[in-house]
mmCIF file of C-alpha atoms and ligand atoms in Angstrom:
data_model
loop_
_atom_site.group_PDB
_atom_site.id
_atom_site.type_symbol
_atom_site.label_atom_id
_atom_site.label_comp_id
_atom_site.label_asym_id
_atom_site.label_seq_id
_atom_site.Cartn_x
_atom_site.Cartn_y
_atom_site.Cartn_z
ATOM 1 C CA MET A 53 24.121 17.792 20.580
ATOM 2 C CA ILE A 54 27.804 16.937 19.879
ATOM 3 C CA TYR A 55 30.120 19.275 21.992
ATOM 4 C CA LEU A 56 33.688 19.525 20.427
ATOM 5 C CA ASP A 57 34.910 22.636 21.901
ATOM 6 C CA HIS A 58 36.504 21.329 24.954
ATOM 7 C CA ALA A 59 39.518 23.641 23.765
ATOM 8 C CA ALA A 60 37.745 26.291 24.825
ATOM 9 C CA THR A 61 36.050 25.319 28.269
ATOM 10 C CA SER A 62 34.706 21.929 29.330
ATOM 11 C CA PHE A 63 31.053 20.723 28.291
ATOM 12 C CA PRO A 64 29.349 18.955 30.410
ATOM 13 C CA LYS A 65 31.403 19.566 33.628
ATOM 14 C CA ALA A 66 32.863 16.783 35.847
ATOM 15 C CA PRO A 67 29.691 14.736 37.350
ATOM 16 C CA GLY A 68 28.047 16.620 40.684
ATOM 17 C CA VAL A 69 30.767 20.049 39.735
ATOM 18 C CA SER A 70 26.994 21.468 39.548
ATOM 19 C CA ARG A 71 25.723 19.815 42.750
ATOM 20 C CA ALA A 72 28.512 20.685 44.879
ATOM 21 C CA VAL A 73 28.326 24.890 43.605
ATOM 22 C CA ALA A 74 24.580 24.801 44.532
ATOM 23 C CA ARG A 75 25.372 22.514 47.451
ATOM 24 C CA PHE A 76 28.302 25.223 48.334
ATOM 25 C CA LEU A 77 25.999 28.277 47.050
ATOM 26 C CA ASP A 78 22.588 26.869 49.888
ATOM 27 C CA GLU A 79 24.510 25.443 52.769
ATOM 28 C CA SER A 80 28.388 27.093 52.757
ATOM 29 C CA ALA A 81 28.502 29.891 51.438
ATOM 30 C CA GLY A 82 30.679 32.346 54.194
ATOM 31 C CA ASN A 83 33.192 34.256 53.241
ATOM 32 C CA PRO A 84 36.443 31.437 53.423
ATOM 33 C CA GLY A 85 39.069 32.714 55.707
ATOM 34 C CA ARG A 86 37.781 35.968 57.112
ATOM 35 C CA GLY A 87 36.094 35.222 60.872
ATOM 36 C CA GLY A 88 35.456 32.272 63.089
ATOM 37 C CA HIS A 89 31.675 31.217 62.807
ATOM 38 C CA ARG A 90 30.909 28.109 60.892
ATOM 39 C CA LEU A 91 29.727 29.498 57.357
ATOM 40 C CA THR A 92 32.952 31.044 57.260
ATOM 41 C CA VAL A 93 34.708 27.217 58.351
ATOM 42 C CA ALA A 94 32.846 25.714 55.912
ATOM 43 C CA ALA A 95 33.860 27.969 53.076
ATOM 44 C CA SER A 96 37.563 27.871 53.873
ATOM 45 C CA ARG A 97 37.290 23.792 54.283
ATOM 46 C CA ALA A 98 35.872 23.832 50.629
ATOM 47 C CA VAL A 99 38.039 26.429 48.841
ATOM 48 C CA GLU A 100 41.139 24.280 51.166
ATOM 49 C CA GLY A 101 39.779 21.202 49.616
ATOM 50 C CA CYS A 102 40.153 22.285 46.171
ATOM 51 C CA ARG A 103 43.768 23.289 46.799
ATOM 52 C CA ASP A 104 44.590 20.084 48.249
ATOM 53 C CA ALA A 105 42.937 17.733 45.619
ATOM 54 C CA VAL A 106 44.747 20.291 43.076
ATOM 55 C CA ALA A 107 48.029 20.025 44.479
ATOM 56 C CA SER A 108 47.737 16.266 45.204
ATOM 57 C CA LEU A 109 46.706 15.540 40.988
ATOM 58 C CA LEU A 110 48.989 17.952 39.803
ATOM 59 C CA GLY A 111 52.042 16.629 41.937
ATOM 60 C CA ALA A 112 52.324 19.903 43.770
ATOM 61 C CA ASP A 113 52.680 20.914 47.257
ATOM 62 C CA PRO A 114 49.253 22.273 48.704
ATOM 63 C CA GLU A 115 51.315 25.460 50.504
ATOM 64 C CA ARG A 116 52.171 26.254 47.033
ATOM 65 C CA THR A 117 49.015 26.067 45.055
ATOM 66 C CA LEU A 118 47.583 29.370 44.103
ATOM 67 C CA LEU A 119 43.828 29.129 42.804
ATOM 68 C CA GLY A 120 41.944 32.380 40.825
ATOM 69 C CA PRO A 121 39.746 33.755 38.474
ATOM 70 C CA GLY A 122 41.647 31.798 35.247
ATOM 71 C CA ALA A 123 45.127 30.898 33.400
ATOM 72 C CA THR A 124 45.078 34.538 32.210
ATOM 73 C CA PHE A 125 45.197 36.318 35.850
ATOM 74 C CA TRP A 126 48.178 33.919 37.088
ATOM 75 C CA ILE A 127 50.002 34.566 33.378
ATOM 76 C CA ASN A 128 49.779 37.839 33.969
ATOM 77 C CA THR A 129 50.836 37.784 37.489
ATOM 78 C CA VAL A 130 53.333 35.992 36.800
ATOM 79 C CA LEU A 131 54.731 37.955 33.988
ATOM 80 C CA ALA A 132 54.862 40.834 36.142
ATOM 81 C CA GLY A 133 55.686 39.788 39.073
ATOM 82 C CA ILE A 134 59.270 38.654 37.489
ATOM 83 C CA LEU A 135 59.508 40.570 34.527
ATOM 84 C CA GLY A 136 61.648 43.891 35.335
ATOM 85 C CA THR A 137 62.563 47.279 32.897
ATOM 86 C CA GLY A 138 65.328 45.308 30.094
ATOM 87 C CA ASP A 139 64.764 41.754 31.143
ATOM 88 C CA ARG A 140 64.533 39.187 28.154
ATOM 89 C CA VAL A 141 61.322 36.770 27.696
ATOM 90 C CA VAL A 142 62.351 33.900 25.242
ATOM 91 C CA VAL A 143 58.476 31.968 23.893
ATOM 92 C CA SER A 144 57.683 29.647 21.569
ATOM 93 C CA ALA A 145 55.514 30.460 18.263
ATOM 94 C CA LEU A 146 52.429 28.687 18.969
ATOM 95 C CA GLU A 147 51.416 30.735 22.523
ATOM 96 C CA HIS A 148 47.771 32.257 23.063
ATOM 97 C CA ASN A 149 46.809 36.306 23.389
ATOM 98 C CA ALA A 150 46.658 35.337 27.131
ATOM 99 C CA VAL A 151 50.351 35.377 27.159
ATOM 100 C CA MET A 152 51.356 37.596 23.723
ATOM 101 C CA ARG A 153 49.368 40.290 24.784
ATOM 102 C CA PRO A 154 50.800 41.008 28.687
ATOM 103 C CA LEU A 155 54.472 40.496 26.716
ATOM 104 C CA ARG A 156 53.412 42.995 24.158
ATOM 105 C CA HIS A 157 52.473 45.297 27.067
ATOM 106 C CA LEU A 158 55.777 45.220 29.024
ATOM 107 C CA GLU A 159 57.156 45.416 25.629
ATOM 108 C CA ARG A 160 55.901 49.040 24.813
ATOM 109 C CA THR A 161 55.992 50.835 28.507
ATOM 110 C CA ALA A 162 59.208 48.365 30.212
ATOM 111 C CA GLY A 163 60.992 47.509 27.494
ATOM 112 C CA ILE A 164 61.640 43.934 27.970
ATOM 113 C CA GLY A 165 62.452 41.790 25.031
ATOM 114 C CA VAL A 166 60.364 39.219 23.353
ATOM 115 C CA ARG A 167 62.042 36.561 21.566
ATOM 116 C CA VAL A 168 60.028 34.615 19.807
ATOM 117 C CA VAL A 169 61.053 30.445 18.755
ATOM 118 C CA GLU A 170 59.780 29.976 15.084
ATOM 119 C CA ALA A 171 61.207 26.161 15.621
ATOM 120 C CA ALA A 172 61.928 24.779 11.566
ATOM 121 C CA HIS A 173 60.279 21.549 12.302
ATOM 122 C CA ARG A 174 56.813 20.078 13.271
ATOM 123 C CA TRP A 175 55.028 23.236 12.918
ATOM 124 C CA GLY A 176 56.662 25.078 15.622
ATOM 125 C CA VAL A 177 56.976 23.090 18.492
ATOM 126 C CA PRO A 178 60.428 24.176 19.952
ATOM 127 C CA LYS A 179 63.317 21.619 20.381
ATOM 128 C CA PRO A 180 64.628 21.772 23.911
ATOM 129 C CA GLU A 181 68.161 23.028 22.366
ATOM 130 C CA GLU A 182 66.730 25.635 19.780
ATOM 131 C CA ILE A 183 65.297 27.417 23.570
ATOM 132 C CA ALA A 184 68.856 27.100 25.110
ATOM 133 C CA ALA A 185 69.697 28.795 21.758
ATOM 134 C CA ALA A 186 68.035 30.972 22.069
ATOM 135 C CA VAL A 187 68.267 32.123 25.588
ATOM 136 C CA GLY A 188 72.111 31.889 25.371
ATOM 137 C CA GLU A 189 72.252 34.960 22.374
ATOM 138 C CA THR A 190 71.458 37.300 25.384
ATOM 139 C CA ARG A 191 70.725 37.416 29.205
ATOM 140 C CA THR A 192 67.183 35.883 29.692
ATOM 141 C CA ARG A 193 65.579 36.694 32.607
ATOM 142 C CA LEU A 194 62.171 33.703 32.187
ATOM 143 C CA VAL A 195 61.130 31.032 29.357
ATOM 144 C CA VAL A 196 57.227 30.649 28.764
ATOM 145 C CA LEU A 197 56.331 28.057 26.680
ATOM 146 C CA ALA A 198 52.986 26.927 26.499
ATOM 147 C CA HIS A 199 52.590 23.316 26.905
ATOM 148 C CA ALA A 200 50.175 22.286 25.063
ATOM 149 C CA SER A 201 49.211 24.606 21.951
ATOM 150 C CA ASN A 202 45.052 25.392 21.708
ATOM 151 C CA VAL A 203 45.418 25.869 17.785
ATOM 152 C CA SER A 204 47.226 22.307 16.974
ATOM 153 C CA GLY A 205 46.907 20.263 20.146
ATOM 154 C CA ALA A 206 50.775 19.668 19.969
ATOM 155 C CA VAL A 207 52.313 19.349 23.510
ATOM 156 C CA LEU A 208 55.993 20.724 24.048
ATOM 157 C CA PRO A 209 58.444 19.609 25.603
ATOM 158 C CA VAL A 210 58.664 21.946 28.717
ATOM 159 C CA GLU A 211 60.665 19.869 31.413
ATOM 160 C CA ALA A 212 63.377 18.545 28.756
ATOM 161 C CA VAL A 213 62.934 22.591 28.119
ATOM 162 C CA ALA A 214 63.715 23.443 31.708
ATOM 163 C CA ARG A 215 66.709 21.141 32.236
ATOM 164 C CA ALA A 216 68.495 22.851 28.872
ATOM 165 C CA VAL A 217 67.923 26.300 30.084
ATOM 166 C CA ALA A 218 68.733 25.444 33.994
ATOM 167 C CA PRO A 219 68.706 28.046 36.002
ATOM 168 C CA VAL A 220 66.559 30.186 33.669
ATOM 169 C CA PRO A 221 63.504 30.153 35.072
ATOM 170 C CA VAL A 222 60.516 28.108 32.492
ATOM 171 C CA VAL A 223 56.883 28.942 33.150
ATOM 172 C CA ALA A 224 54.365 26.911 31.421
ATOM 173 C CA ASP A 225 51.069 27.650 30.787
ATOM 174 C CA GLY A 226 49.151 24.396 31.290
ATOM 175 C CA ALA A 227 46.005 25.826 29.659
ATOM 176 C CA GLN A 228 45.477 23.103 27.409
ATOM 177 C CA THR A 229 46.792 20.387 29.563
ATOM 178 C CA ALA A 230 46.048 20.283 33.015
ATOM 179 C CA GLY A 231 43.249 17.394 33.447
ATOM 180 C CA SER A 232 44.240 15.648 29.662
ATOM 181 C CA VAL A 233 47.986 14.969 29.986
ATOM 182 C CA PRO A 234 49.461 13.304 33.168
ATOM 183 C CA PHE A 235 51.959 15.635 34.377
ATOM 184 C CA HIS A 236 53.896 16.052 37.942
ATOM 185 C CA PHE A 237 54.535 19.335 38.449
ATOM 186 C CA GLY A 238 56.826 18.568 41.657
ATOM 187 C CA ARG A 239 59.334 16.594 38.464
ATOM 188 C CA SER A 240 58.856 19.113 36.162
ATOM 189 C CA GLY A 241 61.980 21.654 37.088
ATOM 190 C CA LEU A 242 59.453 24.129 36.245
ATOM 191 C CA ALA A 243 59.684 27.339 38.015
ATOM 192 C CA ALA A 244 55.610 27.540 37.559
ATOM 193 C CA PHE A 245 52.694 26.012 35.678
ATOM 194 C CA VAL A 246 49.243 27.798 35.101
ATOM 195 C CA ALA A 247 45.835 26.438 34.518
ATOM 196 C CA SER A 248 42.222 27.339 33.717
ATOM 197 C CA GLY A 249 40.012 25.385 36.039
ATOM 198 C CA HIS A 250 37.233 25.263 33.440
ATOM 199 C CA LYS A 251 38.722 23.297 30.637
ATOM 200 C CA GLY A 252 40.748 19.575 31.032
ATOM 201 C CA LEU A 253 40.159 19.916 35.234
ATOM 202 C CA LEU A 254 36.250 19.898 34.645
ATOM 203 C CA GLY A 255 35.645 22.999 36.592
ATOM 204 C CA PRO A 256 32.919 25.656 36.845
ATOM 205 C CA PRO A 257 34.162 29.249 34.533
ATOM 206 C CA GLY A 258 36.435 31.331 36.602
ATOM 207 C CA THR A 259 38.525 29.448 38.074
ATOM 208 C CA GLY A 260 42.444 29.032 37.176
ATOM 209 C CA ILE A 261 45.245 27.262 39.332
ATOM 210 C CA LEU A 262 48.839 28.260 39.513
ATOM 211 C CA LEU A 263 51.385 26.072 40.476
ATOM 212 C CA LEU A 264 54.980 27.385 41.707
ATOM 213 C CA SER A 265 58.449 26.541 42.217
ATOM 214 C CA GLU A 266 59.756 26.591 46.227
ATOM 215 C CA ALA A 267 62.256 29.350 44.718
ATOM 216 C CA LEU A 268 59.510 31.254 43.105
ATOM 217 C CA ALA A 269 57.263 30.905 46.076
ATOM 218 C CA GLU A 270 59.833 33.140 48.191
ATOM 219 C CA THR A 271 59.537 36.522 45.877
ATOM 220 C CA LEU A 272 56.664 36.434 43.656
ATOM 221 C CA GLU A 273 55.002 39.981 44.312
ATOM 222 C CA PRO A 274 51.357 39.708 43.936
ATOM 223 C CA LEU A 275 49.604 41.751 40.506
ATOM 224 C CA VAL A 276 46.459 42.819 42.821
ATOM 225 C CA ARG A 277 46.453 43.866 46.325
ATOM 226 C CA GLY A 278 43.845 43.839 48.803
ATOM 227 C CA GLY A 279 42.344 41.983 51.934
ATOM 228 C CA THR A 280 43.080 38.857 52.883
ATOM 229 C CA GLY A 281 41.553 38.419 56.402
ATOM 230 C CA SER A 282 44.845 38.292 57.881
ATOM 231 C CA ARG A 283 46.787 39.764 59.420
ATOM 232 C CA SER A 284 44.178 43.157 58.874
ATOM 233 C CA GLU A 285 46.117 45.147 60.957
ATOM 234 C CA SER A 286 48.728 46.128 58.789
ATOM 235 C CA GLU A 287 48.220 47.581 55.428
ATOM 236 C CA ALA A 288 51.044 45.989 53.457
ATOM 237 C CA MET A 289 50.327 42.719 52.199
ATOM 238 C CA PRO A 290 51.114 39.862 54.076
ATOM 239 C CA ASP A 291 54.473 38.269 53.095
ATOM 240 C CA TRP A 292 53.628 34.010 53.292
ATOM 241 C CA LEU A 293 50.862 32.290 51.116
ATOM 242 C CA PRO A 294 48.459 31.613 49.864
ATOM 243 C CA ASP A 295 47.136 35.451 51.008
ATOM 244 C CA ARG A 296 49.988 37.309 49.425
ATOM 245 C CA LEU A 297 48.956 36.452 46.070
ATOM 246 C CA GLU A 298 45.062 35.849 46.572
ATOM 247 C CA ALA A 299 43.547 39.153 47.505
ATOM 248 C CA GLY A 300 39.606 39.964 47.773
ATOM 249 C CA THR A 301 37.022 37.537 48.585
ATOM 250 C CA PRO A 302 37.505 33.958 46.245
ATOM 251 C CA ASN A 303 35.194 32.559 43.750
ATOM 252 C CA ALA A 304 34.415 30.366 46.395
ATOM 253 C CA ALA A 305 31.408 28.439 44.766
ATOM 254 C CA GLY A 306 33.969 27.939 41.520
ATOM 255 C CA PHE A 307 36.583 26.349 43.860
ATOM 256 C CA ALA A 308 33.404 24.282 45.505
ATOM 257 C CA GLY A 309 32.961 22.800 41.642
ATOM 258 C CA LEU A 310 36.515 22.934 40.940
ATOM 259 C CA GLY A 311 37.608 20.350 43.905
ATOM 260 C CA GLU A 312 34.584 18.440 43.090
ATOM 261 C CA ALA A 313 35.997 18.033 39.304
ATOM 262 C CA VAL A 314 39.162 17.281 40.269
ATOM 263 C CA ARG A 315 38.287 14.751 42.647
ATOM 264 C CA TRP A 316 36.637 12.882 40.147
ATOM 265 C CA LEU A 317 39.514 13.087 37.393
ATOM 266 C CA ALA A 318 41.481 11.279 40.214
ATOM 267 C CA GLY A 319 39.058 8.651 40.438
ATOM 268 C CA GLU A 320 38.751 7.994 37.200
ATOM 269 C CA GLY A 321 42.820 8.364 36.020
ATOM 270 C CA VAL A 322 44.648 11.677 33.753
ATOM 271 C CA PRO A 323 46.808 8.633 32.297
ATOM 272 C CA THR A 324 43.153 6.941 31.316
ATOM 273 C CA ILE A 325 41.182 10.332 30.063
ATOM 274 C CA HIS A 326 44.011 11.075 28.236
ATOM 275 C CA GLU A 327 44.306 7.351 25.687
ATOM 276 C CA ARG A 328 40.564 7.657 25.460
ATOM 277 C CA THR A 329 40.401 11.041 24.170
ATOM 278 C CA LEU A 330 43.704 10.514 21.983
ATOM 279 C CA GLY A 331 41.361 7.649 20.418
ATOM 280 C CA LEU A 332 38.838 9.678 19.532
ATOM 281 C CA VAL A 333 40.460 12.624 17.994
ATOM 282 C CA ARG A 334 41.983 9.819 16.010
ATOM 283 C CA ARG A 335 39.159 8.870 14.847
ATOM 284 C CA LEU A 336 37.962 11.803 14.194
ATOM 285 C CA VAL A 337 40.883 12.730 11.935
ATOM 286 C CA ASP A 338 40.495 9.482 9.728
ATOM 287 C CA GLY A 339 36.787 10.269 9.394
ATOM 288 C CA LEU A 340 37.679 14.186 8.489
ATOM 289 C CA ARG A 341 40.461 12.017 6.224
ATOM 290 C CA GLY A 342 38.050 10.266 4.095
ATOM 291 C CA ILE A 343 36.318 13.743 2.804
ATOM 292 C CA PRO A 344 37.554 15.091 -0.387
ATOM 293 C CA GLY A 345 38.947 18.867 0.014
ATOM 294 C CA VAL A 346 39.808 18.403 4.011
ATOM 295 C CA ARG A 347 43.115 19.841 5.015
ATOM 296 C CA LEU A 348 44.639 18.713 9.053
ATOM 297 C CA HIS A 349 47.237 21.631 10.400
ATOM 298 C CA GLY A 350 50.048 21.066 12.346
ATOM 299 C CA TRP A 351 48.495 16.694 13.148
ATOM 300 C CA THR A 352 51.291 14.725 13.041
ATOM 301 C CA GLU A 353 51.186 11.370 14.242
ATOM 302 C CA ASP A 354 52.819 10.405 16.512
ATOM 303 C CA GLU A 355 53.788 13.075 18.616
ATOM 304 C CA PRO A 356 52.425 14.088 22.415
ATOM 305 C CA ARG A 357 49.833 15.577 21.820
ATOM 306 C CA VAL A 358 46.152 16.565 23.397
ATOM 307 C CA ALA A 359 43.084 15.865 21.798
ATOM 308 C CA THR A 360 42.392 19.308 19.640
ATOM 309 C CA VAL A 361 42.887 19.785 15.992
ATOM 310 C CA SER A 362 42.318 22.086 13.683
ATOM 311 C CA PHE A 363 40.991 21.731 9.959
ATOM 312 C CA THR A 364 40.502 24.023 7.048
ATOM 313 C CA VAL A 365 38.493 22.689 3.912
ATOM 314 C CA GLU A 366 38.871 23.729 0.551
ATOM 315 C CA GLY A 367 36.595 26.532 -1.042
ATOM 316 C CA ALA A 368 34.730 26.622 2.372
ATOM 317 C CA ASP A 369 34.576 29.454 4.614
ATOM 318 C CA SER A 370 35.430 28.286 8.160
ATOM 319 C CA GLY A 371 33.007 30.303 10.093
ATOM 320 C CA GLU A 372 30.343 29.545 7.701
ATOM 321 C CA LEU A 373 30.897 25.684 8.357
ATOM 322 C CA ALA A 374 30.956 25.949 11.603
ATOM 323 C CA GLY A 375 28.316 27.895 11.830
ATOM 324 C CA ARG A 376 26.120 25.493 9.499
ATOM 325 C CA LEU A 377 27.466 22.467 11.697
ATOM 326 C CA ASP A 378 26.227 24.031 14.363
ATOM 327 C CA ARG A 379 22.454 25.308 13.115
ATOM 328 C CA ASP A 380 21.874 22.300 11.181
ATOM 329 C CA HIS A 381 23.971 19.173 12.572
ATOM 330 C CA GLY A 382 23.565 20.246 16.527
ATOM 331 C CA VAL A 383 28.115 20.092 15.915
ATOM 332 C CA MET A 384 29.800 22.093 18.431
ATOM 333 C CA LEU A 385 33.006 23.625 16.962
ATOM 334 C CA ARG A 386 35.453 27.105 17.289
ATOM 335 C CA PRO A 387 36.294 28.231 13.703
ATOM 336 C CA GLY A 388 38.823 31.597 13.677
ATOM 337 C CA LEU A 389 41.648 32.264 15.059
ATOM 338 C CA HIS A 390 41.315 30.996 18.742
ATOM 339 C CA CYS A 391 43.027 34.086 20.395
ATOM 340 C CA ALA A 392 46.385 32.833 19.006
ATOM 341 C CA PRO A 393 47.582 34.522 15.752
ATOM 342 C CA ALA A 394 50.900 33.869 16.536
ATOM 343 C CA ALA A 395 50.076 29.945 16.337
ATOM 344 C CA HIS A 396 47.877 30.555 13.250
ATOM 345 C CA ARG A 397 50.821 32.949 11.490
ATOM 346 C CA ARG A 398 53.109 29.575 12.439
ATOM 347 C CA LEU A 399 50.831 27.112 10.771
ATOM 348 C CA GLY A 400 50.380 29.277 7.581
ATOM 349 C CA THR A 401 46.504 29.747 8.683
ATOM 350 C CA PHE A 402 46.756 33.444 9.064
ATOM 351 C CA PRO A 403 44.278 35.196 8.976
ATOM 352 C CA SER A 404 41.038 33.393 7.452
ATOM 353 C CA GLY A 405 42.118 30.393 10.810
ATOM 354 C CA THR A 406 40.968 26.807 10.956
ATOM 355 C CA VAL A 407 38.382 24.553 12.202
ATOM 356 C CA ARG A 408 39.317 23.222 15.729
ATOM 357 C CA ALA A 409 37.182 20.521 17.315
ATOM 358 C CA GLY A 410 38.292 19.753 20.507
ATOM 359 C CA ILE A 411 37.678 16.588 22.376
ATOM 360 C CA GLY A 412 36.189 15.644 25.759
ATOM 361 C CA PRO A 413 36.184 12.685 28.008
ATOM 362 C CA PHE A 414 32.248 12.358 27.824
ATOM 363 C CA LEU A 415 32.562 11.980 23.605
ATOM 364 C CA THR A 416 31.744 8.338 22.308
ATOM 365 C CA ALA A 417 33.141 6.812 19.304
ATOM 366 C CA GLU A 418 29.295 7.301 17.793
ATOM 367 C CA ALA A 419 29.720 11.175 18.366
ATOM 368 C CA ILE A 420 32.537 11.404 16.932
ATOM 369 C CA ASP A 421 30.818 9.519 13.742
ATOM 370 C CA ALA A 422 28.037 11.420 13.507
ATOM 371 C CA ALA A 423 30.015 15.217 13.645
ATOM 372 C CA VAL A 424 31.964 13.444 10.627
ATOM 373 C CA ASP A 425 29.151 12.460 8.853
ATOM 374 C CA ALA A 426 28.027 15.947 9.363
ATOM 375 C CA VAL A 427 30.898 17.384 8.198
ATOM 376 C CA ARG A 428 30.255 15.775 4.859
ATOM 377 C CA ALA A 429 26.644 17.116 4.950
ATOM 378 C CA ALA A 430 26.996 20.687 5.582
ATOM 379 C CA LEU A 431 29.629 20.672 2.735
ATOM 380 C CA ARG A 432 27.576 19.051 0.525
HETATM 381 C C1 PLP B 620 46.563 28.075 25.518
HETATM 382 C C2 PLP B 620 46.092 28.652 26.499
HETATM 383 N N1 PLP B 620 46.334 29.729 27.272
HETATM 384 C C3 PLP B 620 45.088 30.936 28.334
HETATM 385 C C4 PLP B 620 43.861 30.742 27.933
HETATM 386 C C5 PLP B 620 43.295 31.623 28.845
HETATM 387 O O1 PLP B 620 42.804 30.655 30.186
HETATM 388 P P1 PLP B 620 41.417 31.399 30.523
HETATM 389 O O2 PLP B 620 40.343 32.119 29.950
HETATM 390 O O3 PLP B 620 41.332 30.438 31.588
HETATM 391 O O4 PLP B 620 41.886 32.593 31.336
HETATM 392 C C6 PLP B 620 43.925 29.674 27.233
HETATM 393 C C7 PLP B 620 42.323 29.898 27.154
HETATM 394 O O5 PLP B 620 42.100 29.995 26.043
HETATM 395 C C8 PLP B 620 44.851 28.944 26.436
HETATM 396 O O6 PLP B 620 44.013 28.077 25.253
#
């Protein structure tokens, strides 16, 4: 079995994650922050341990590190919390539907304007000055950018954009970079950074994180309101973090697992994992290039990237190829549009899509070579 779908979700998880989830459920499964008995305290410790580990790995303040069900939830929170009627947003042409669907909804219901910067070079990766020019056209409330494309793997220069458009806030969708690319939120100049806990951070599904700047932490409104275990005499949300943005019983078992994963990542070192997986994706690309008819999409040699690559094969249907690779060779990749139709339009692969390979930290060079052999055999 060769798992090449790390961009969708990580598998396997980091060592110790399943044990941490099971241990939480067996030994500590109180409701965190609700009351003061020993299981509640143990559950709070697991959640706060996760928060501290995430903040430390990503250079954030634990008091402005929020835990929730996924990147999608936090992107929706940020967009709904910042944007008001008639506001204008600038985005890249490589955004995931987690960004584009809420924006298109707000476009219809609140009259917000969405300006997509197509970017002429590097397959849709905008230069900071291109974003700055779009921001300057009319009053812009927000810039939202994928930190890396989930289709091509290209990393976008989010920190340079933040410098170029200041004081307009920039939100980065780090679903594809957190845990995979060295990153320090405190030095990034970003207003917010959102990520999944189950991809590069190697934690369980149903987990995601939001990191906030001091300014945005002061004002961001919750998307969901409800019980927090704090200030129960009031029917208004508490005005402090994390309670203001974390209503309802949290996925504490998931966060116990995510905390374990992030501590493992910190021990290994994200830069080490980044270099190793980039070496493997280069090996995969070299192998694929040796197969007649293979075409890479959005691949650039020396630009910043994550270990994800999209390809098609002339005369072959991507869905059928991926199906055959799974069925006959145990190689798992994801065909199609990857929830990012805009990115495929920009790459010229809409509507048929591509086959996407995403490489995680537990793959070996031998597995990559076997995957290339399997593509060759499946095409035969
Ligand atoms: C770039 C990007 N943004 C957002 C998401 C959504 O993440 P989640 O499913 O964890 O909410 C994904 C997941 O595929 C993604 O690749």
